[in-house]
PDB file of C-alpha atoms in Angstrom:
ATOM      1  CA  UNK A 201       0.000   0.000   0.000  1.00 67.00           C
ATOM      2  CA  UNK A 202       1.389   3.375  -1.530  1.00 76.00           C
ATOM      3  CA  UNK A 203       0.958   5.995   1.570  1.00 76.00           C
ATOM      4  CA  UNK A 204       0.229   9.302   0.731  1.00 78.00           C
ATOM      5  CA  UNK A 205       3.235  12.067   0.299  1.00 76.00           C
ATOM      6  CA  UNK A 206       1.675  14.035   2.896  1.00 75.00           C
ATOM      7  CA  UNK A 207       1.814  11.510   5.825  1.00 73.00           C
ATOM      8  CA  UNK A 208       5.349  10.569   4.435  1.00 72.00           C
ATOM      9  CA  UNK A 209       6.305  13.925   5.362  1.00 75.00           C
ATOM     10  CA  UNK A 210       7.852  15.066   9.057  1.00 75.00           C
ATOM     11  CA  UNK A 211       6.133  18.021  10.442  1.00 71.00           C
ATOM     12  CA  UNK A 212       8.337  20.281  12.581  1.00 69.00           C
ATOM     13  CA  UNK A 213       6.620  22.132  15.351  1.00 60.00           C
ATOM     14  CA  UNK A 214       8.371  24.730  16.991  1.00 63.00           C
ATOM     15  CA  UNK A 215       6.072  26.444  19.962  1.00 56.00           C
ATOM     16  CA  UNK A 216       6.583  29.739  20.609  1.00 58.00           C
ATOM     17  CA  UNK A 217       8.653  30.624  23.673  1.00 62.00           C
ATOM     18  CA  UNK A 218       6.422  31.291  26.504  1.00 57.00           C
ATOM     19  CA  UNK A 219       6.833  32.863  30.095  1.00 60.00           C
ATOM     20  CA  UNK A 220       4.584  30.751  32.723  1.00 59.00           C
ATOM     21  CA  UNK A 221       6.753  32.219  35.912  1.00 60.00           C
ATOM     22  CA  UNK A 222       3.154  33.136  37.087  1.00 61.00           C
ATOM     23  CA  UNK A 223       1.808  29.757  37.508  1.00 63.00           C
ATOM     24  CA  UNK A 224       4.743  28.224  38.728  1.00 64.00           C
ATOM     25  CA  UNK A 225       4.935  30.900  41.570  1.00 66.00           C
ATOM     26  CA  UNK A 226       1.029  30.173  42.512  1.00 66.00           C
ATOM     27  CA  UNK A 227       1.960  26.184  42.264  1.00 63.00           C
ATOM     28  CA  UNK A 228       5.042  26.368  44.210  1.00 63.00           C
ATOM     29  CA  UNK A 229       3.398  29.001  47.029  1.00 68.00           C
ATOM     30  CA  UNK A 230       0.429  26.339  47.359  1.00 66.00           C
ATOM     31  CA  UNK A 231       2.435  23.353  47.638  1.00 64.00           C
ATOM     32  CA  UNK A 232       4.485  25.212  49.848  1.00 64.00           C
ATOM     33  CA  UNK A 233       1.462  26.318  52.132  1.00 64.00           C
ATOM     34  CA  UNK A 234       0.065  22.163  51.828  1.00 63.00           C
ATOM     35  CA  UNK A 235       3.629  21.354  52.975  1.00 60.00           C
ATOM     36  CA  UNK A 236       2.957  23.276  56.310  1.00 60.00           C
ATOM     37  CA  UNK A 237      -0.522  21.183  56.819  1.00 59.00           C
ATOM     38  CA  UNK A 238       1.233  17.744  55.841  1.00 59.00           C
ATOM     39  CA  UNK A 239       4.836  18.295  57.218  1.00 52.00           C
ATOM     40  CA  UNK A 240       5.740  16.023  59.870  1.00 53.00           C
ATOM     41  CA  UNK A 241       7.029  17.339  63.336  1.00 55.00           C
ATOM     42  CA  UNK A 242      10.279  17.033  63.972  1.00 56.00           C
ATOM     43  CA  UNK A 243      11.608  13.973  65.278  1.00 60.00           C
ATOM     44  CA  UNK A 244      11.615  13.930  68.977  1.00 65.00           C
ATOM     45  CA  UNK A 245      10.948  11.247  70.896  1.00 63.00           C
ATOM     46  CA  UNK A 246       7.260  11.451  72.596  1.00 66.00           C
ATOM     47  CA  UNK A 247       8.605  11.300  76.242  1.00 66.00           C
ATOM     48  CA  UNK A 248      10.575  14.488  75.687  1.00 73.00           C
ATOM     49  CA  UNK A 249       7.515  16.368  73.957  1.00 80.00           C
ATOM     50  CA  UNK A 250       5.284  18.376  76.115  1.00 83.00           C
ATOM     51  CA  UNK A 251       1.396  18.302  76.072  1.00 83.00           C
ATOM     52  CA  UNK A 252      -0.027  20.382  73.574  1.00 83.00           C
ATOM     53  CA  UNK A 253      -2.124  22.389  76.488  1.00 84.00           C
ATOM     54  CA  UNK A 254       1.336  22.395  78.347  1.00 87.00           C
ATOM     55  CA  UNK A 255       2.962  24.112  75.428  1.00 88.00           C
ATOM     56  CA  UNK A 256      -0.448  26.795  74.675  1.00 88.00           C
ATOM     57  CA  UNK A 257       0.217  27.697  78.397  1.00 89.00           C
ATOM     58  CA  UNK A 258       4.139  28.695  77.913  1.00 91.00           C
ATOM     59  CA  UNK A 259       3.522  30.333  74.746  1.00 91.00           C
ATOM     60  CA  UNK A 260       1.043  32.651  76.022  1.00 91.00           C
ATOM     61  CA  UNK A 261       3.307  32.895  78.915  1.00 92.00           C
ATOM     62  CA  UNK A 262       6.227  33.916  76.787  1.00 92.00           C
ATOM     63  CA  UNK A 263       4.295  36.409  74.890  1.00 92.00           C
ATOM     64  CA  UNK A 264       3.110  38.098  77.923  1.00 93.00           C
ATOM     65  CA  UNK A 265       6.508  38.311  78.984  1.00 92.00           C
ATOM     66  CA  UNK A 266       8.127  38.977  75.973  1.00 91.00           C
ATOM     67  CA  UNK A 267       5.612  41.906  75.160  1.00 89.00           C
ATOM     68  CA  UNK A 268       5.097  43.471  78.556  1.00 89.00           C
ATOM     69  CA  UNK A 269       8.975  43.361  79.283  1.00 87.00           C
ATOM     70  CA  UNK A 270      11.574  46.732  79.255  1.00 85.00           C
ATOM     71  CA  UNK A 271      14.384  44.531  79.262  1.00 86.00           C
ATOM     72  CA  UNK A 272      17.055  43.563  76.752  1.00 86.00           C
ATOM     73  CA  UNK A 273      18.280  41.391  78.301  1.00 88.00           C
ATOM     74  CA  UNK A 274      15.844  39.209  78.637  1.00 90.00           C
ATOM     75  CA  UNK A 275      14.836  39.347  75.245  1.00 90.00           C
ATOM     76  CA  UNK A 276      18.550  37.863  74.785  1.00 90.00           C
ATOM     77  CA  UNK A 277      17.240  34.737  77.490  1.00 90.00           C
ATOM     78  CA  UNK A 278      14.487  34.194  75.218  1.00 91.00           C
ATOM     79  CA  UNK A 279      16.448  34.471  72.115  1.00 91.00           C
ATOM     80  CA  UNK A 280      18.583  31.774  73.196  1.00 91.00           C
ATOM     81  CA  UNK A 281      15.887  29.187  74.205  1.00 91.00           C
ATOM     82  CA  UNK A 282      14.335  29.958  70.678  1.00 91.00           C
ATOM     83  CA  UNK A 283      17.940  29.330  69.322  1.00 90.00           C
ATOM     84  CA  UNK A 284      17.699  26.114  71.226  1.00 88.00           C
ATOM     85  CA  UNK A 285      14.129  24.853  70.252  1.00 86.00           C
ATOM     86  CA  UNK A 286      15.557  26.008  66.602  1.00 86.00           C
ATOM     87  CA  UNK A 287      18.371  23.518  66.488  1.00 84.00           C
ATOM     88  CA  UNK A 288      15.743  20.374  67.183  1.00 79.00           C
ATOM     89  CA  UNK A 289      14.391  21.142  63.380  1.00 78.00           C
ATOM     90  CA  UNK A 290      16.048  20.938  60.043  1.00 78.00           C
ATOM     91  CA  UNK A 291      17.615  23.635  58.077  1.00 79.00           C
ATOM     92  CA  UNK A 292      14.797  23.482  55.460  1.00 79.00           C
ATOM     93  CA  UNK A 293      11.916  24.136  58.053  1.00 80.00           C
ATOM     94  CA  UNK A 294      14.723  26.599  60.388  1.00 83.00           C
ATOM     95  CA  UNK A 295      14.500  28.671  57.101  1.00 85.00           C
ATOM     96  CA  UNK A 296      10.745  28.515  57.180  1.00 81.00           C
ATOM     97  CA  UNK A 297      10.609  29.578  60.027  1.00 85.00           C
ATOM     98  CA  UNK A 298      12.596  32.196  60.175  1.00 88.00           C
ATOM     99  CA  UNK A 299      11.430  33.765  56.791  1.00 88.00           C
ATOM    100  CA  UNK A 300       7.822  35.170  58.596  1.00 86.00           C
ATOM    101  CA  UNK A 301       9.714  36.290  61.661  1.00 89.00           C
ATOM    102  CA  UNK A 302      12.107  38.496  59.967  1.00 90.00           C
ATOM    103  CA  UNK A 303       9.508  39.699  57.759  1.00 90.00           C
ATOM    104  CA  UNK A 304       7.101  40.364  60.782  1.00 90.00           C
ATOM    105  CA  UNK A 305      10.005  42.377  62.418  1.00 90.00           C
ATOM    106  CA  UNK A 306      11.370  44.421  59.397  1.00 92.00           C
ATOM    107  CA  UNK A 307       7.549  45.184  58.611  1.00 91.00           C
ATOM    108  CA  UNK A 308       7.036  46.167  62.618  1.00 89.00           C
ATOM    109  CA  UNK A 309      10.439  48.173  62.105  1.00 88.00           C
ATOM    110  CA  UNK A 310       9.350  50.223  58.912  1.00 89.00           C
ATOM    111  CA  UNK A 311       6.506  51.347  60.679  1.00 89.00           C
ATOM    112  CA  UNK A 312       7.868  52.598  63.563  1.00 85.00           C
ATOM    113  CA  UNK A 313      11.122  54.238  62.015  1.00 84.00           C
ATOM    114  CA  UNK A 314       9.395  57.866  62.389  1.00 83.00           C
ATOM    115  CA  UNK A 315       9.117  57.348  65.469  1.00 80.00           C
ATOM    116  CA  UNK A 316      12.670  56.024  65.889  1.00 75.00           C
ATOM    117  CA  UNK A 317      13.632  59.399  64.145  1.00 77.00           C
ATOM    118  CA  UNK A 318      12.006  62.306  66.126  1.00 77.00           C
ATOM    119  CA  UNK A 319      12.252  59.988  69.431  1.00 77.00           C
ATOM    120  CA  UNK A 320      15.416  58.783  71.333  1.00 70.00           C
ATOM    121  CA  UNK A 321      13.220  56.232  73.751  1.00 73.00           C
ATOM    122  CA  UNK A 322      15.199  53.234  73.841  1.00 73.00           C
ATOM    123  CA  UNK A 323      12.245  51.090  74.339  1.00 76.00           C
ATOM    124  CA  UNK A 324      10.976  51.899  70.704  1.00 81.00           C
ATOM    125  CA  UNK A 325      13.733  50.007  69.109  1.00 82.00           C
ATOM    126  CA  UNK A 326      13.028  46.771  71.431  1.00 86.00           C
ATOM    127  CA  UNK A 327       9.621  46.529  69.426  1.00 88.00           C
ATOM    128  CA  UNK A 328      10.674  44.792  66.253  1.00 88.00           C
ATOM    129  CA  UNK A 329      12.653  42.475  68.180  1.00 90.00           C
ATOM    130  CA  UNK A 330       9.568  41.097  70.313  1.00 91.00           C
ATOM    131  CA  UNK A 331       7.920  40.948  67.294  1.00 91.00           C
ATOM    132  CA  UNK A 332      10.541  38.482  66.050  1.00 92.00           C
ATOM    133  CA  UNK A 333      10.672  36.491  69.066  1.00 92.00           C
ATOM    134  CA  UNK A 334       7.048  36.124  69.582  1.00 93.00           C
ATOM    135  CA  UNK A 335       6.151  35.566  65.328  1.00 92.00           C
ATOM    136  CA  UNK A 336       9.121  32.858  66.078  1.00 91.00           C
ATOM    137  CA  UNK A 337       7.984  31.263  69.018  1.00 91.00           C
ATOM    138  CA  UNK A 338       4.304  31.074  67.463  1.00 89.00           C
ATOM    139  CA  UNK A 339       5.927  29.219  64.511  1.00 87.00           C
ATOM    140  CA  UNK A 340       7.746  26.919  66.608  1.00 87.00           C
ATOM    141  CA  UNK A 341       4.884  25.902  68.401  1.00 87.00           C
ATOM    142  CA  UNK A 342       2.651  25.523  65.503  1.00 83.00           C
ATOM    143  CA  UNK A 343       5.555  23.195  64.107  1.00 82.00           C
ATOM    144  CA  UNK A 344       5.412  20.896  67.157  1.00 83.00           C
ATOM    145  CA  UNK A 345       1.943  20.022  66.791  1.00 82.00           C
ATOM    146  CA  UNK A 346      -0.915  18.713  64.296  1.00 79.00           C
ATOM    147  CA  UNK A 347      -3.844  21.854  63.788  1.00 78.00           C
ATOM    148  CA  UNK A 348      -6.335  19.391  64.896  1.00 76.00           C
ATOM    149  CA  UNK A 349      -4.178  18.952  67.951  1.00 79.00           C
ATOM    150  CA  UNK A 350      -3.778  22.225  68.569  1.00 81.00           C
ATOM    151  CA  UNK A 351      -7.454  22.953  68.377  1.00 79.00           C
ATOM    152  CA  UNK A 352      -7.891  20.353  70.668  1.00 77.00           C
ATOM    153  CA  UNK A 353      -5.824  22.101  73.186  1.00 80.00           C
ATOM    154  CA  UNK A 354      -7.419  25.370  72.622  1.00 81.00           C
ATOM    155  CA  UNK A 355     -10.665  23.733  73.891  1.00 77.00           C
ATOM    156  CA  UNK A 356      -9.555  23.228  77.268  1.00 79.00           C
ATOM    157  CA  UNK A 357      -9.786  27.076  77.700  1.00 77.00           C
ATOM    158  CA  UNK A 358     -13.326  26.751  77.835  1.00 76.00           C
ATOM    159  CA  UNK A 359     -13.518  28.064  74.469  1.00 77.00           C
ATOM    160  CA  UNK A 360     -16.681  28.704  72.783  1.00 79.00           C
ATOM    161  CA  UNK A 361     -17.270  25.899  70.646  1.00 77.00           C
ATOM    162  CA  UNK A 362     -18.633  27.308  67.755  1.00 78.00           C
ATOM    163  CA  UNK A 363     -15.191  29.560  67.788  1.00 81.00           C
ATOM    164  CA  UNK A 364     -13.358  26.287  67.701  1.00 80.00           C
ATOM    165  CA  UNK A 365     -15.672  24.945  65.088  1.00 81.00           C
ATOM    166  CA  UNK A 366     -15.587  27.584  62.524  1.00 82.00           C
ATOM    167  CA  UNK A 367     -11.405  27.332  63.122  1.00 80.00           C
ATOM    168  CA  UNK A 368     -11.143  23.852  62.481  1.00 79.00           C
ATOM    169  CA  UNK A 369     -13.178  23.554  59.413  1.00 81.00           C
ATOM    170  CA  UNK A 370     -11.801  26.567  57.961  1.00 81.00           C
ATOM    171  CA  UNK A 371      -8.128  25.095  58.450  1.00 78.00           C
ATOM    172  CA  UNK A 372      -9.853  21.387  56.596  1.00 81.00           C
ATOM    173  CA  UNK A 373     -10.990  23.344  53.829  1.00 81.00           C
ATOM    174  CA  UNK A 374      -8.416  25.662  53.738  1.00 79.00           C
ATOM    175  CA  UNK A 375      -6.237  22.538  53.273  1.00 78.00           C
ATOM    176  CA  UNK A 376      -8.686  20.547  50.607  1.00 81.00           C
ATOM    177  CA  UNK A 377      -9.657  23.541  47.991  1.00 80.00           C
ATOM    178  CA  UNK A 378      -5.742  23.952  48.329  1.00 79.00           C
ATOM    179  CA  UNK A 379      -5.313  20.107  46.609  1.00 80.00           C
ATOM    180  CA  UNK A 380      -7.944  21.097  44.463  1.00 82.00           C
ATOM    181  CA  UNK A 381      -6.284  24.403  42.901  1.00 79.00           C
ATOM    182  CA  UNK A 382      -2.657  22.523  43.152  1.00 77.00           C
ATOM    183  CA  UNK A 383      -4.216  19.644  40.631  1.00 80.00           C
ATOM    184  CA  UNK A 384      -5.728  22.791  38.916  1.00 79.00           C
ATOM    185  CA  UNK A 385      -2.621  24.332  37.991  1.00 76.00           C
ATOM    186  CA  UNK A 386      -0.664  21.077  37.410  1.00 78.00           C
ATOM    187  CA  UNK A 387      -2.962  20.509  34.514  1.00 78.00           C
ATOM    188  CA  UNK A 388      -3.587  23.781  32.924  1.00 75.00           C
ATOM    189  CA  UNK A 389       0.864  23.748  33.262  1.00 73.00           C
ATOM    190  CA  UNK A 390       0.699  20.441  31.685  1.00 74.00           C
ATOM    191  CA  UNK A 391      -1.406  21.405  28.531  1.00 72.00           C
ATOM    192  CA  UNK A 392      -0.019  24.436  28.083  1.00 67.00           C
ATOM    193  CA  UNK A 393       2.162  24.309  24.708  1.00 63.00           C
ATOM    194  CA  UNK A 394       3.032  27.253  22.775  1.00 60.00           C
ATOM    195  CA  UNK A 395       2.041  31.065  23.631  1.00 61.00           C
ATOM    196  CA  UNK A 396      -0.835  31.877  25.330  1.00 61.00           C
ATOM    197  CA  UNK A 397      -1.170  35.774  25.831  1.00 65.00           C
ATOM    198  CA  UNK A 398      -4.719  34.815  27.535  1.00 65.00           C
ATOM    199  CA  UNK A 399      -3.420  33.589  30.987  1.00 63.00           C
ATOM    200  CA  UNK A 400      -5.748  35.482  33.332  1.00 65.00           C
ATOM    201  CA  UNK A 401      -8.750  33.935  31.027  1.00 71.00           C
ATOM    202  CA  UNK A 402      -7.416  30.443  32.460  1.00 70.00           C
ATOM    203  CA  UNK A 403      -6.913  31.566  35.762  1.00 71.00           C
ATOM    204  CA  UNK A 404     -10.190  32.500  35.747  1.00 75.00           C
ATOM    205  CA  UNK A 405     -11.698  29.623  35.010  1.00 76.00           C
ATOM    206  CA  UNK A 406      -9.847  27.662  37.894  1.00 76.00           C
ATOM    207  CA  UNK A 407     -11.106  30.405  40.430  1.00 78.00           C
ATOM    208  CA  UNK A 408     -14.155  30.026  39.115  1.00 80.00           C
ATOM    209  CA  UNK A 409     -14.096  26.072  39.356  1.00 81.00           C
ATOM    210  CA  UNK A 410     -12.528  26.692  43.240  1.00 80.00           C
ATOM    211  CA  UNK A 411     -15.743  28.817  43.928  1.00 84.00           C
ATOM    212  CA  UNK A 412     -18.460  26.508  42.658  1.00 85.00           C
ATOM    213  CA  UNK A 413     -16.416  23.397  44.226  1.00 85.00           C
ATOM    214  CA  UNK A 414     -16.579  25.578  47.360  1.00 84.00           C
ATOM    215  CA  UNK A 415     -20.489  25.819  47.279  1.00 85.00           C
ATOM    216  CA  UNK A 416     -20.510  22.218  46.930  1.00 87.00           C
ATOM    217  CA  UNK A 417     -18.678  21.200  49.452  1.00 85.00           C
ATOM    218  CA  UNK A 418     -20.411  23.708  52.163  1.00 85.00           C
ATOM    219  CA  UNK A 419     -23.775  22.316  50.700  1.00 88.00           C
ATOM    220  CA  UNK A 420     -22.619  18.819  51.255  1.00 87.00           C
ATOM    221  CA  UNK A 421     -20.927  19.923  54.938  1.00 85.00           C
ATOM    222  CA  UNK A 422     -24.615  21.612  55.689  1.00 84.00           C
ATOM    223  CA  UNK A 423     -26.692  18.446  54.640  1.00 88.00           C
ATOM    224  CA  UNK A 424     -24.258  16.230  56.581  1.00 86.00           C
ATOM    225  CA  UNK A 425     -24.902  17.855  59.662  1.00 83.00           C
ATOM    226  CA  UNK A 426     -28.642  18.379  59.648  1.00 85.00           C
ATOM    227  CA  UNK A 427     -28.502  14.574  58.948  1.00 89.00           C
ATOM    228  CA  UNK A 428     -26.549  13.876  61.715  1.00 83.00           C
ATOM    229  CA  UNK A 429     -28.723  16.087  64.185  1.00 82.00           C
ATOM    230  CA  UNK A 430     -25.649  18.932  64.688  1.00 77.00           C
ATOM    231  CA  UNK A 431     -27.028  21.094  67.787  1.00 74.00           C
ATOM    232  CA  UNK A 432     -23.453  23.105  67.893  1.00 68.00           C
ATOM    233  CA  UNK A 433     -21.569  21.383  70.215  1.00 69.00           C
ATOM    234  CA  UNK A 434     -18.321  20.280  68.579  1.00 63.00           C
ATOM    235  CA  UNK A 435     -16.893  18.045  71.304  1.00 63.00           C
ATOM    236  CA  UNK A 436     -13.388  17.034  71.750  1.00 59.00           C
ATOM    237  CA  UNK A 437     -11.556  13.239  72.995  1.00 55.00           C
ATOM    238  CA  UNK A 438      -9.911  14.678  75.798  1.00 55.00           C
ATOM    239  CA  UNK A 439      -6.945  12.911  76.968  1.00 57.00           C
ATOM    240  CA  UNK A 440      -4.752  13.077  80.017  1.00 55.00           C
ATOM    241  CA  UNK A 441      -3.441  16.296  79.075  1.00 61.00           C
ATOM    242  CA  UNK A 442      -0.491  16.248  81.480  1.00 70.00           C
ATOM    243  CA  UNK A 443       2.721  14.200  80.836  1.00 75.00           C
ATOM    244  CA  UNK A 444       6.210  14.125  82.572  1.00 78.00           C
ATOM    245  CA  UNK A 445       7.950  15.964  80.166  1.00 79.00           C
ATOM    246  CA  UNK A 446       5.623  19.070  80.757  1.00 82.00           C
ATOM    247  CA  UNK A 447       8.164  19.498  84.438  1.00 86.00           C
ATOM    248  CA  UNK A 448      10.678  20.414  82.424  1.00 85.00           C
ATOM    249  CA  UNK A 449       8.968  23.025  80.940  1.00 86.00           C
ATOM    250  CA  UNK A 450       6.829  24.154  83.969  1.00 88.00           C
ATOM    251  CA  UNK A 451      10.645  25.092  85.285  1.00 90.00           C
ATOM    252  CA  UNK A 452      11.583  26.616  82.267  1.00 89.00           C
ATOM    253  CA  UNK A 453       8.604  28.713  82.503  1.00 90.00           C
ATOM    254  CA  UNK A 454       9.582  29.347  86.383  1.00 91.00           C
ATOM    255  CA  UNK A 455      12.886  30.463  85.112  1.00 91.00           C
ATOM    256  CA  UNK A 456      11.711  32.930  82.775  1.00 91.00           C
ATOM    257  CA  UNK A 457       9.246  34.309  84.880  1.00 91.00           C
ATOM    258  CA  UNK A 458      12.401  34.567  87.842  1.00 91.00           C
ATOM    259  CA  UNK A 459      14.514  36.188  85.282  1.00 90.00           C
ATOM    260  CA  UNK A 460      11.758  38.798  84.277  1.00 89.00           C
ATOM    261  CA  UNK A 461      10.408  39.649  87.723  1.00 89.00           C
ATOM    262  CA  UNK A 462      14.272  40.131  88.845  1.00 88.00           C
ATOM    263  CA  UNK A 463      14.943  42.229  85.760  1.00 86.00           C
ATOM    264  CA  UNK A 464      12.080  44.481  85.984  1.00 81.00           C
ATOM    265  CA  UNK A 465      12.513  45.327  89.587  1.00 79.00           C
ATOM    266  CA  UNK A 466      15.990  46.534  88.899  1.00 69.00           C
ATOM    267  CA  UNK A 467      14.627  49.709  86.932  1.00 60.00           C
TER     268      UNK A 467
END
């Protein structure tokens, strides 16, 4: 069988030379936000963690300290237990961590550099820095523990529950229409050949698709729970929320309160 000159012949196709740096940025700032809900926590062995209601205590501890304190110096003690809760992660998630802090504190310090100018208090320029302790030590403690965990541990405050509720399913969904628009933009990456000078007209249509999914899945959420018989309480398992390790940081917490009490009565 004779086959026609035109199938014979070998097409060469040349797409145009196209710039996609802004989907890669949205794919790569989603996965890196999903990589925050799935990341594991760092690998310390479960006698030497604290209770996640243990930990909520000394980080609202620590902020009360850190904020209400006049003292550099100990802003320097609490620097270097930071340093030290630092070194139990790895350098990728250290550099996570560290990114929002210094941004928090050159943002805090932009904003008060008039102040900085046509002022000489000293206390001004101790601002920024308790915004990088306490942005860091939020982080850290975030790290340590699952949201759902963490949630769990906020109940114990007696809470209201519908607070706790609306938190908890906003981080879920927050966390599913983010798999959604990360398979969104893996495909429209993957069929995208040649120039397209119509990008926004795609990006539109997976904001659109996120939106209607959205409605869906609160529709769904709504029929579940009137099926169920959902009154508002949102109940949580609660466990022994004490364990051993939780001395250790009960003195820790001792020692910073020691070192602040001692510090501020010097003035």
């Amino acid at each position: 069988m004779q086959l026609p000159d035109w199938l014979k012949t070998e097409e060469q196709y040349t797409p145009d030379k196209d710039r996609d740096h802004f989907i890669s940025r949205s794919f790569l700032r989603i996965a890196g936000l999903l990589a925050r809900y799935d990341g594991q926590p760092p690998d310390i062995p479960s006698w030497l963690l604290p209770s996640p209601v243990a930990s909520l205590l000394f980080l609202l501890l620590l902020i009360l300290l850190c904020v209400t304190s006049s003292q550099a110096y100990f802003l320097h003690s609490v620097a270097a237990l930071l340093l030290v809760l630092l070194a139990l992660h790895d350098g990728r998630l250290i550099r996570q961590l560290l990114f929002p802090a210094l941004a928090a504190a050159f943002f805090s310090f932009l904003i008060l550099l008039p102040a900085i100018y046509f002022t000489a208090n000293p206390l001004t320029l101790l601002l920024p820095c308790k915004t990088l302790l306490t942005v860091l030590a939020s982080g850290i403690f975030a790290r340590l523990y699952p949201w759902n965990v963490i949630t769990s541990a906020i109940s114990w405050f007696h809470v209201p529950q519908s607070l706790i509720f609306i938190l908890d399913t906003a981080l879920r969904y927050i966390y599913l229409l983010g798999n959604l628009s990360r398979d969104a933009l893996t495909a429209l990456k993957l069929r995208s050949v040649g120039h397209n000078p119509q990008k926004s007209r795609a990006m539109a249509g997976i904001l659109g698709n996120l939106f209607l999914k959205s409605q869906d899945m609160a529709l769904e959420m709504h029929q579940a729970m009137a099926c169920r018989g959902f009154t508002g309480a949102y109940p949580h398992s609660h466990r022994l929320p004490l364990r051993p390790s939780d001395m250790g940081l009960l003195a820790v917490g001792l020692a910073l309160l020691f070192i602040y009490l001692r510090l501020e009565m010097l003035v």
